Coordinates of C-alpha atoms and ligand atoms in Angstrom, one line a residue:
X1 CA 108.4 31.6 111.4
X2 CA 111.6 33.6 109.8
X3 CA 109.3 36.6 109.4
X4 CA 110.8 38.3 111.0
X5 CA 114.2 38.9 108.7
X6 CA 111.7 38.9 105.9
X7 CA 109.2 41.7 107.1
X8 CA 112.5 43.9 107.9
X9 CA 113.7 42.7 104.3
X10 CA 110.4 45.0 103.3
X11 CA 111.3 48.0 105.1
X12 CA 114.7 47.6 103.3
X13 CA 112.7 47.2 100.3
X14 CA 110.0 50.1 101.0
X15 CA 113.2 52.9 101.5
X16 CA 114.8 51.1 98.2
X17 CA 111.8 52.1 95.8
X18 CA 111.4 55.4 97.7
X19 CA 115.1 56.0 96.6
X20 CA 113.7 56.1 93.3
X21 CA 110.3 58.3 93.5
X22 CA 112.2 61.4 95.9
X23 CA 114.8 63.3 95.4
X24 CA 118.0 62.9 96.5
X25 CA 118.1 65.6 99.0
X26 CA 115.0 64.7 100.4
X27 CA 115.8 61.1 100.6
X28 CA 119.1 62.1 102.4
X29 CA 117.4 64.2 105.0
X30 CA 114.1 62.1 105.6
X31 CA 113.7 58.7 104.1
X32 CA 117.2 57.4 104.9
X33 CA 117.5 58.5 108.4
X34 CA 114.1 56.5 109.5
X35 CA 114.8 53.1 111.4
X36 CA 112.3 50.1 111.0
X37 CA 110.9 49.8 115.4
X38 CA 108.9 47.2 114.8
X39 CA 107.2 45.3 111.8
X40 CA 104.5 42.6 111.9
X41 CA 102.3 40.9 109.1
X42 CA 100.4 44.3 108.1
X43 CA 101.9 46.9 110.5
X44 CA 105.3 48.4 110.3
X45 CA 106.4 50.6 112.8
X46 CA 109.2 53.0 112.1
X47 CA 111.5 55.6 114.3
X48 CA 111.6 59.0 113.7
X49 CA 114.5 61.6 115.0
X50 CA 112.3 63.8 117.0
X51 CA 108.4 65.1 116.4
X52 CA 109.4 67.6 113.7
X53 CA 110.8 64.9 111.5
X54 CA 107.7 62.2 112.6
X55 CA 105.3 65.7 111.0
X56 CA 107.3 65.8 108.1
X57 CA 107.1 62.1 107.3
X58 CA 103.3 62.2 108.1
X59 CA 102.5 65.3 105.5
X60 CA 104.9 64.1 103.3
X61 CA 105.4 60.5 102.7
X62 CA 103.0 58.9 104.6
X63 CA 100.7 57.6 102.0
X64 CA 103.5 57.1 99.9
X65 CA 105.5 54.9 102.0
X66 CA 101.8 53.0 102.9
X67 CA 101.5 52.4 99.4
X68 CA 104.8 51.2 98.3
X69 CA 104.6 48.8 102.0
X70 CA 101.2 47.4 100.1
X71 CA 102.7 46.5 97.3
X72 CA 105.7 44.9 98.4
X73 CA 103.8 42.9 101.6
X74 CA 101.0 42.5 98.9
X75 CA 98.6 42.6 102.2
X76 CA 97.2 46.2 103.8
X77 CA 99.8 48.0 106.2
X78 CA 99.7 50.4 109.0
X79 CA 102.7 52.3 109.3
X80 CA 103.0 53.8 112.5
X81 CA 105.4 56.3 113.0
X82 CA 107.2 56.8 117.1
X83 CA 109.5 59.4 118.2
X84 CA 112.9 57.9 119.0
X85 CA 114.1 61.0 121.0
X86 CA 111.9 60.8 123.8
X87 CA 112.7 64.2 125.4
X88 CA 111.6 66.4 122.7
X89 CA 108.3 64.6 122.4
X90 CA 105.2 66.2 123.4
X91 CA 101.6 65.2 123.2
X92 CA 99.6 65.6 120.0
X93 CA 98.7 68.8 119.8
X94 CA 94.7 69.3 119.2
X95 CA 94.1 69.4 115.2
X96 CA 92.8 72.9 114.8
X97 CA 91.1 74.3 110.9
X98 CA 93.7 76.3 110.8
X99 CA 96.8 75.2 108.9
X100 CA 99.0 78.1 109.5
X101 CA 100.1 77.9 113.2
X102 CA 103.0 79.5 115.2
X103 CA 105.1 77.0 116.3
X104 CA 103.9 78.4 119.9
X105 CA 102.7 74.6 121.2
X106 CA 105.4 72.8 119.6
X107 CA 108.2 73.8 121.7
X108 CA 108.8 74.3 125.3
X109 CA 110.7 77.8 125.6
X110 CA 109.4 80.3 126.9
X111 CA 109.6 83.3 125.0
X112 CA 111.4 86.0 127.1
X113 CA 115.1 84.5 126.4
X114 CA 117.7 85.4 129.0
X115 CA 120.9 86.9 128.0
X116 CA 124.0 84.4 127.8
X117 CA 127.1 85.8 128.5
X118 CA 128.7 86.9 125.5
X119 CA 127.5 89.9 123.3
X120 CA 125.3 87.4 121.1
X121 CA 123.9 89.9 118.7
X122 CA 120.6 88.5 118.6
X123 CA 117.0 90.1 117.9
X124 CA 114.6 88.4 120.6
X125 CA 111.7 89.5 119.1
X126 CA 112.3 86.8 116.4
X127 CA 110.8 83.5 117.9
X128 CA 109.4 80.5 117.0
X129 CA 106.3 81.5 118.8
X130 CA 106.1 84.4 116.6
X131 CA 106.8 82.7 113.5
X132 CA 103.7 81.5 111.4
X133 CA 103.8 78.1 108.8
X134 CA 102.6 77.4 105.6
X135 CA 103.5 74.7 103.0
X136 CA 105.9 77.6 101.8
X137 CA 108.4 77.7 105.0
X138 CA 106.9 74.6 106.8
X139 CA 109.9 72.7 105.7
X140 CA 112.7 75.2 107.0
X141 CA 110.9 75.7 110.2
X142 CA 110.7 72.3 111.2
X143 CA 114.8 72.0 110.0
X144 CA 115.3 75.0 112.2
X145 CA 113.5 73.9 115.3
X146 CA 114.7 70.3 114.8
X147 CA 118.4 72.1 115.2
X148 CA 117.5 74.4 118.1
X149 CA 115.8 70.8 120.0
X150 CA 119.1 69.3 119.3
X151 CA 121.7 71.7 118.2
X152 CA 125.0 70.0 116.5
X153 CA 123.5 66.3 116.5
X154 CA 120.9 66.3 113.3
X155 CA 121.4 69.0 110.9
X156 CA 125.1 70.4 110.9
X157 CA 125.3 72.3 109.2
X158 CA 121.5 74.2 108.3
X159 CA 121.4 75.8 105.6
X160 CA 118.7 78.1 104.6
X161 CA 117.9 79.8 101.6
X162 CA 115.3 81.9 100.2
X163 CA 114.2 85.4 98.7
X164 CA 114.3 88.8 100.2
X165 CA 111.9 89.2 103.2
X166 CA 110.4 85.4 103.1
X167 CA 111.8 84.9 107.3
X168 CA 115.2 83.6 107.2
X169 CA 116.5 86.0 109.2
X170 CA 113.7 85.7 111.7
X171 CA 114.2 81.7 111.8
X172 CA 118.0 82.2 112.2
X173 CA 117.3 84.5 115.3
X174 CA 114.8 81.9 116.6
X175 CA 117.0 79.3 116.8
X176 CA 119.1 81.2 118.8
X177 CA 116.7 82.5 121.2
X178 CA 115.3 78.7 121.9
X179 CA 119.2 77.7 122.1
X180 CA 119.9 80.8 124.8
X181 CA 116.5 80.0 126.4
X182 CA 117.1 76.2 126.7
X183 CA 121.0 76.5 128.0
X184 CA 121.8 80.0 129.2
X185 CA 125.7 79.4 129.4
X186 CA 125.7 78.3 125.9
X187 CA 127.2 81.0 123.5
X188 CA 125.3 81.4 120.5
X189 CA 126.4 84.1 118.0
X190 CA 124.5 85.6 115.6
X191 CA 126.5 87.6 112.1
X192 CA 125.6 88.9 109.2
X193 CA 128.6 88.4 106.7
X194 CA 129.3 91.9 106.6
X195 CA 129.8 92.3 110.2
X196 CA 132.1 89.0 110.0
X197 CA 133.5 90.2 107.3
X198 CA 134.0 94.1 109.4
X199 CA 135.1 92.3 112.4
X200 CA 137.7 90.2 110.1
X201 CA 139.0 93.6 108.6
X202 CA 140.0 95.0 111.7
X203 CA 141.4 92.2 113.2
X204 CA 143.6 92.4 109.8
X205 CA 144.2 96.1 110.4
X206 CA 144.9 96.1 114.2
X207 CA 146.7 92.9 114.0
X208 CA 144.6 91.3 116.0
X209 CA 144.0 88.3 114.1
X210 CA 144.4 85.7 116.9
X211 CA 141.9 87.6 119.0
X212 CA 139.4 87.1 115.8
X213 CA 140.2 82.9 115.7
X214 CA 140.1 82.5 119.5
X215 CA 136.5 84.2 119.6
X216 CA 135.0 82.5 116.6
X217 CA 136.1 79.4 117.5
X218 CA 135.1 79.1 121.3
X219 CA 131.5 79.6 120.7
X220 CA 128.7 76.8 120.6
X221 CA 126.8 78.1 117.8
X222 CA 127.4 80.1 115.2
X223 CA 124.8 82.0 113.0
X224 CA 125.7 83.4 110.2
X225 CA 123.0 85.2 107.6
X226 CA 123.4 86.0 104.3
X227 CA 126.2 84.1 103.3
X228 CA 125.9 85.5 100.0
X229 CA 128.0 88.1 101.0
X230 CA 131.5 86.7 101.9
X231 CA 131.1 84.7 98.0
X232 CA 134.0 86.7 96.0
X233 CA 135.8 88.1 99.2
X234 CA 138.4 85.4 99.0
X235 CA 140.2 86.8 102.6
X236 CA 136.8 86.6 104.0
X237 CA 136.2 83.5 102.9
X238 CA 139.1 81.6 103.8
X239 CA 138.9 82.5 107.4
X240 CA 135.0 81.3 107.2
X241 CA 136.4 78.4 106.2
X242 CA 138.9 77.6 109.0
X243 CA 135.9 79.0 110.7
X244 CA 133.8 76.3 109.8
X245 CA 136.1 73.7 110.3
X246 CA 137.2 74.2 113.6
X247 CA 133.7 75.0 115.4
X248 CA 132.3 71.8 112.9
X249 CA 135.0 69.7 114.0
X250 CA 134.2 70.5 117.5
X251 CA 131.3 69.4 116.8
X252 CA 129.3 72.6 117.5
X253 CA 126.2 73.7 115.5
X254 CA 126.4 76.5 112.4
X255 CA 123.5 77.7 110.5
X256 CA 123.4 80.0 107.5
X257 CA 121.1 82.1 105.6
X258 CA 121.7 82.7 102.2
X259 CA 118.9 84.0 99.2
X260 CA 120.6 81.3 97.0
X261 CA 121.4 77.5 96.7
X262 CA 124.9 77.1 97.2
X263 CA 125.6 75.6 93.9
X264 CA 123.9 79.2 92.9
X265 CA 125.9 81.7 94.7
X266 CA 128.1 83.2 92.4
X267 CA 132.0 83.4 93.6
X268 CA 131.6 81.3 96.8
X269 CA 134.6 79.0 97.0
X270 CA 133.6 75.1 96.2
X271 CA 135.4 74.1 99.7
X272 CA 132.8 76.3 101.6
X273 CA 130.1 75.2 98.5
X274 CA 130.9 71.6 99.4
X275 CA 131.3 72.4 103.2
X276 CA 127.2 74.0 103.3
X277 CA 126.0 70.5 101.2
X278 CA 127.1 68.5 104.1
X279 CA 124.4 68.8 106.3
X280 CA 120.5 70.0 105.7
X281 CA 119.5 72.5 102.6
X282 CA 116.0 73.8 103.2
X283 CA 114.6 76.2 101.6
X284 CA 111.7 78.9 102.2
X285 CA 110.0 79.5 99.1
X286 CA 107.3 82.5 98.7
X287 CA 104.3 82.1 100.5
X288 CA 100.7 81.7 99.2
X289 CA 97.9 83.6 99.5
X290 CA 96.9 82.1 103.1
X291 CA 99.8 81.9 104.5
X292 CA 100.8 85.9 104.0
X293 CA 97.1 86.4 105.1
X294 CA 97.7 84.5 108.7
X295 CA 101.3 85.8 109.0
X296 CA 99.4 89.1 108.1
X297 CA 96.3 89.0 111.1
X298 CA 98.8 88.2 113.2
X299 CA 101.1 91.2 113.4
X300 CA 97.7 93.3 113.0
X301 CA 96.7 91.6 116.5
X302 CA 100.2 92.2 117.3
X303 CA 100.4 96.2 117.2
X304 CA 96.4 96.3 117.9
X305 CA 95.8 97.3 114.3
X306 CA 92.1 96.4 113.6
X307 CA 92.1 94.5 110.1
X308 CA 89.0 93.5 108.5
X309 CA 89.1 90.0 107.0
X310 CA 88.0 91.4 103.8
X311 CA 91.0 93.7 103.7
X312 CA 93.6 91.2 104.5
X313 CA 92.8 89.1 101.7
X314 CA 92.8 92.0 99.6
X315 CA 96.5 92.5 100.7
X316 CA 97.3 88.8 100.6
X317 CA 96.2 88.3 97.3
X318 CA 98.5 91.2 95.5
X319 CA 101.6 90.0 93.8
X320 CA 103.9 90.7 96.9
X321 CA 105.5 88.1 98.8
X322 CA 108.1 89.9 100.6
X323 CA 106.6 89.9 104.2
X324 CA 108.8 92.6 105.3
X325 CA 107.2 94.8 102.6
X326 CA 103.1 93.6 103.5
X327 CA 104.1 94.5 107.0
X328 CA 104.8 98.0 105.7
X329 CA 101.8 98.1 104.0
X330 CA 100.1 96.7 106.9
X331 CA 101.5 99.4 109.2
X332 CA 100.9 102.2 106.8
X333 CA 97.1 101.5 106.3
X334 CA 96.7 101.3 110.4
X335 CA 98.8 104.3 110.8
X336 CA 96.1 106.2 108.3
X337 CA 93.4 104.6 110.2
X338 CA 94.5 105.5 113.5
X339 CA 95.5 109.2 112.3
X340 CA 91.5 109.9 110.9
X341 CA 90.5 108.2 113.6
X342 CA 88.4 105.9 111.5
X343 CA 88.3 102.4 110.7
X344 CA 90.2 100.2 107.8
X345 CA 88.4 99.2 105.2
X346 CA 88.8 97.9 102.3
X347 CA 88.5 101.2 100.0
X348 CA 90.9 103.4 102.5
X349 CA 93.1 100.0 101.8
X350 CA 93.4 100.1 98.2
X351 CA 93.5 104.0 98.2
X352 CA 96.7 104.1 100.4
X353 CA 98.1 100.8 98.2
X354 CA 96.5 102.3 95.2
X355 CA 99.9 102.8 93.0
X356 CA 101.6 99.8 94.3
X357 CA 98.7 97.2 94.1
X358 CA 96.1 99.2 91.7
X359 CA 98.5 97.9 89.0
X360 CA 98.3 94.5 90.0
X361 CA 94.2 94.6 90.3
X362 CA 94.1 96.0 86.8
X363 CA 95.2 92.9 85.4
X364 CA 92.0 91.4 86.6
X365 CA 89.3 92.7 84.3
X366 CA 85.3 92.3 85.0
X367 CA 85.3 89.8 81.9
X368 CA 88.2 87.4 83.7
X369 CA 85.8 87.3 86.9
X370 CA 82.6 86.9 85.0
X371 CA 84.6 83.8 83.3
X372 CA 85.8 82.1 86.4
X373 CA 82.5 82.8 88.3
X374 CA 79.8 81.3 85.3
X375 CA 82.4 78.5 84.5
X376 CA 82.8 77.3 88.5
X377 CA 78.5 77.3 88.7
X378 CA 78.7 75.8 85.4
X379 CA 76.2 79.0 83.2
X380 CA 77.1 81.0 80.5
X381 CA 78.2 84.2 81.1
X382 CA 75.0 85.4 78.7
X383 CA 73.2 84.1 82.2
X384 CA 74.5 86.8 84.8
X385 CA 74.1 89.8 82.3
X386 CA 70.8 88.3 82.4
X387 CA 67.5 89.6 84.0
X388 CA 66.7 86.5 85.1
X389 CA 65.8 85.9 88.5
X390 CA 66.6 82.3 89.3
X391 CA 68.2 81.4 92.3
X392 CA 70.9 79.5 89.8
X393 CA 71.7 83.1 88.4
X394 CA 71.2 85.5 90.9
X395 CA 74.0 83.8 93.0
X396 CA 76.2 83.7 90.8
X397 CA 75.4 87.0 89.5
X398 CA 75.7 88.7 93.1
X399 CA 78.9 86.8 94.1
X400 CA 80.3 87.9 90.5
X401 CA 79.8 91.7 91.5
X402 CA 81.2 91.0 95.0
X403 CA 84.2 90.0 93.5
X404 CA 84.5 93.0 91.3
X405 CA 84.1 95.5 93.7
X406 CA 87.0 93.3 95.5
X407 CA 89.3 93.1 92.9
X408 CA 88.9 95.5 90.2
X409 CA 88.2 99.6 90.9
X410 CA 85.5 100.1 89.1
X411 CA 82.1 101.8 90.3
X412 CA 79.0 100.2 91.3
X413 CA 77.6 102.1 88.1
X414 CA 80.3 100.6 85.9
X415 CA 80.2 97.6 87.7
X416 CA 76.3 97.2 87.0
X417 CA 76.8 98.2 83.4
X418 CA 79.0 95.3 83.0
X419 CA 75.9 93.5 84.1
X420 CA 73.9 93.7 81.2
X421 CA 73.3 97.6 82.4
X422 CA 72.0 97.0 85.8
X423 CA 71.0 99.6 88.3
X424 CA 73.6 100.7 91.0
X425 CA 71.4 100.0 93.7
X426 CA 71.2 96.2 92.5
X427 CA 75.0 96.2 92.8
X428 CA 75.3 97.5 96.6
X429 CA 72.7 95.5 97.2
X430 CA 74.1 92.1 95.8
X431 CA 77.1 93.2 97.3
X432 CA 76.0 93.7 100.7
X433 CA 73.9 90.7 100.5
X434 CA 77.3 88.5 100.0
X435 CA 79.4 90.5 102.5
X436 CA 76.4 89.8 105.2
X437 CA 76.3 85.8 103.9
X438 CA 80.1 85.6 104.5
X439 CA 79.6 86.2 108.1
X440 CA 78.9 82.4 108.7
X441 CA 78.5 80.9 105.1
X442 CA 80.9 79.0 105.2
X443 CA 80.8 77.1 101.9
X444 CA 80.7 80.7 100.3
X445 CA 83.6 81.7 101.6
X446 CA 84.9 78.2 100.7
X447 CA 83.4 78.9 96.8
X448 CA 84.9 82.6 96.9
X449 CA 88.4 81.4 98.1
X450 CA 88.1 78.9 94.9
X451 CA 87.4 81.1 92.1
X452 CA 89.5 83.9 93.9
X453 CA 92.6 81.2 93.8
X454 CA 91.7 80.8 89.6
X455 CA 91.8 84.7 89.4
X456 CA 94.8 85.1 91.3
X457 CA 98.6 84.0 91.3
X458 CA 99.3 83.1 94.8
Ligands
LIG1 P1 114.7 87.5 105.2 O1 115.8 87.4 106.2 O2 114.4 86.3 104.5 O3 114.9 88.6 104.2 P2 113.2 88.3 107.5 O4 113.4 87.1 108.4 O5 113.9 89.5 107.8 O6 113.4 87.9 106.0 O7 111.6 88.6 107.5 C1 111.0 89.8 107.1 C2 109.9 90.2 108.1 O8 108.9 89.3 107.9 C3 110.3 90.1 109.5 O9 109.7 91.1 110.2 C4 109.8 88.7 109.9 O10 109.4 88.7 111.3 C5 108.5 88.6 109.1 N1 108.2 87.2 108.7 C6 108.7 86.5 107.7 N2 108.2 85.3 107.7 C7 107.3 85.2 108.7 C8 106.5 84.2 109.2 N3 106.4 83.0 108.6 N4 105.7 84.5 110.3 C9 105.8 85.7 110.9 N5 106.6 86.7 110.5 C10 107.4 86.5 109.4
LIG2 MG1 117.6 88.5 106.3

């Protein structure tokens, strides 16, 4: 049979209507790049540049590809993605609960990079390993690893972007760790545009301009962060440019950072604009609420800081997304802790935090979390001001309270009066009775992340 030519015909035909149903962008980087391995009646098989693309594809387009193969084959399809480059695949890792995961079993360096050669300028303290994913920066650090695997072949150039504190700087240091770590005589060079933009000054001033070209443009990788910079410094930008050209055309790797889309970043030449299109855009966007949390447990098991569960969702659900600023926060309630000698909990917390995050909790009032909590067990609110004692109320009831003690600062007086006048002592003791079921209740903590996520903006 010609099936063959026709069953590749529907691979042709699968990427065509994907063309139409994904961005551009994201067609460019994922959907196009994917070769058809294999296809049979109801199984297609298709190659993938390396694991981090095959992971992408899976999260991403997986069903969607599955769906659009139906419908064009008209029969059920399996679509079975393979790794093409061989060398950078590794087994399966184990599927874990956890979603947020340092990129620790993905690659192969080992974390203490040796030094190459040249003055590299890099932080080794920013690593893969060290770096935790979420749906908000998954994309970027698979672009980035992807790069390090394979540095100038996929992605040249990588361009990051996102706001202040959100890890591109800490993913533009990783790549060059893994690089160093992988191939010590490799130079890799990390800038920030001001130091290029120093170093370019007085290389001006000293006349030592030819010094400044014959450095750049003998190195293997160049990192440059916060492009943003150099936009309106036109000498500055033109020798970026020649920069650019010569290490691109030699065909070696150059990532930037920058806090905005190119097309965003006001003054930057449109040669440099069009130059950063050419390869892979990925952006980091702000992370949710579990995603700050892991990335916050983390660095508390990192400096040995003991933080409750209780009071690192407290932290992760205020309004901040700048990482660099919940790790001050972080470091400031363990330094108090550590100085009293006494343990974190969630009152010193939102004491310490109390002007920065006290105005964020206000916005929650007792009425907003009676609201969420009575319409997500499906009661009237008239039911937990109640005195009635049904197992349908009480929970409800008790979990409400928890949550205002969480979120609000009210009193367990005020709390309880809120409560159709309750006692304090039935507030402790609801609240107690939900802090002990949290220990292993695990749909509770399941039903509390829920209404929490309607309360708050992640
Ligand atoms: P940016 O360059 O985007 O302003 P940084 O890379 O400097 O941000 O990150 C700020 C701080 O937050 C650094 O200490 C960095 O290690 C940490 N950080 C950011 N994102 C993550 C993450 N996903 N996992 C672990 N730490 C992170
Ligand atoms: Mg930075």
């Amino acid at each position: 049979m010609n099936n063959k030519n026709l069953n590749s015909d529907i691979w042709e035909k699968v990427k065509l209507e994907l063309r139409d149903t994904v961005s551009t962008q994201n067609f460019k980087t994922w959907i196009q790049p994917l070769n058809c391995a294999d296809i049979g009646d109801g199984y297609i098989k298709i190659q993938a540049a390396n694991r981090f693309v095959r992971q992408w594809i899976q999260t991403n387009y997986l069903t969607k590809i599955q769906s659009i193969a139906e419908k064009i084959s008209g029969r059920e399809t399996v679509i079975e993605i393979e790794i093409a480059d061989i060398k950078t695949a590794k087994p399966e890792r184990n599927k874990t609960e956890n979603n947020h995961k340092a990129y620790t079993n993905q690659i192969h360096a080992p974390s203490t990079p040796k030094k190459n050669t040249r003055e590299s300028n890099i932080n080794n303290e920013y690593l893969f390993d060290n770096f935790i994913s979420g749906n908000s920066n998954q994309f970027a650090a698979a672009a980035a690893i992807a790069v390090a695997n394979n540095p100038a072949t996929i992605y040249n150039p990588l361009f990051i972007y996102g706001g202040v504190g959100l890890g591109k700087t800490h993913l533009l240091n990783a790549i060059g760790n893994k690089i160093i770590a992988d191939q010590a005589d490799s130079e890799v060079c990390y800038y920030s545009s001001e130091k290029f933009t120093n170093e370019l000054i007085n290389a001006i001033r000293y006349g030592k301009m030819e010094e400044f070209r014959n450095k750049f443009r003998s190195i293997d990788v160049l990192l440059i962060d916060d492009v943003q910079f150099i936009a309106g410094k036109e000498r500055t930008q033109e020798e970026f440019f020649h920069t650019f050209n010569s290490l691109y055309d030699s065909h070696k790797q150059i990532v930037v950072t920058s806090d905005k889309f190119p097309k965003e970043i006001p003054g930057l030449e449109e040669r440099l604009r069009s130059r950063f299109e050419w390869g892979l855009i990925a952006d980091i966007q702000a992370p949710d609420k579990e995603t700050k949390q892991a990335i916050l447990e983390a660095k508390a098991e990192k400096n040995n800081i003991v933080l409750p569960e209780d009071v690192a969702e407290f932290l992760s659900s205020s309004v901040i997304s700048n990482i660099r600023e919940l790790e001050g926060y972080l470091v400031r309630i363990g330094a108090y802790a550590s100085l009293t000698s006494t343990p974190i909990t969630i009152e010193m917390a939102k004491e310490i935090l109390k002007d920065i995050i006290v105005e964020y909790n206000q916005e929650i009032t007792v009425e907003d979390i009676q609201k969420k909590v009575t319409s997500y067990f499906n009661i009237k609110i008239s039911d937990i001001k109640s005195a009635k004692r049904t197992k349908k109320f009480v929970y409800p009831r008790q979990i409400a309270m928890y949550l205002c003690r969480q979120l609000t600062s009210y009193s367990y007086p005020e709390i309880g009066e809120y409560f159709g006048g309750k006692d304090h002592s039935t507030v402790i003791h609801a609240i107690k009775k939900i802090e002990a079921e949290l220990q292993n209740n695990t749909s509770l903590k399941q039903s509390i992340k829920n209404i929490k996520n309607t309360l708050l903006p992640s």
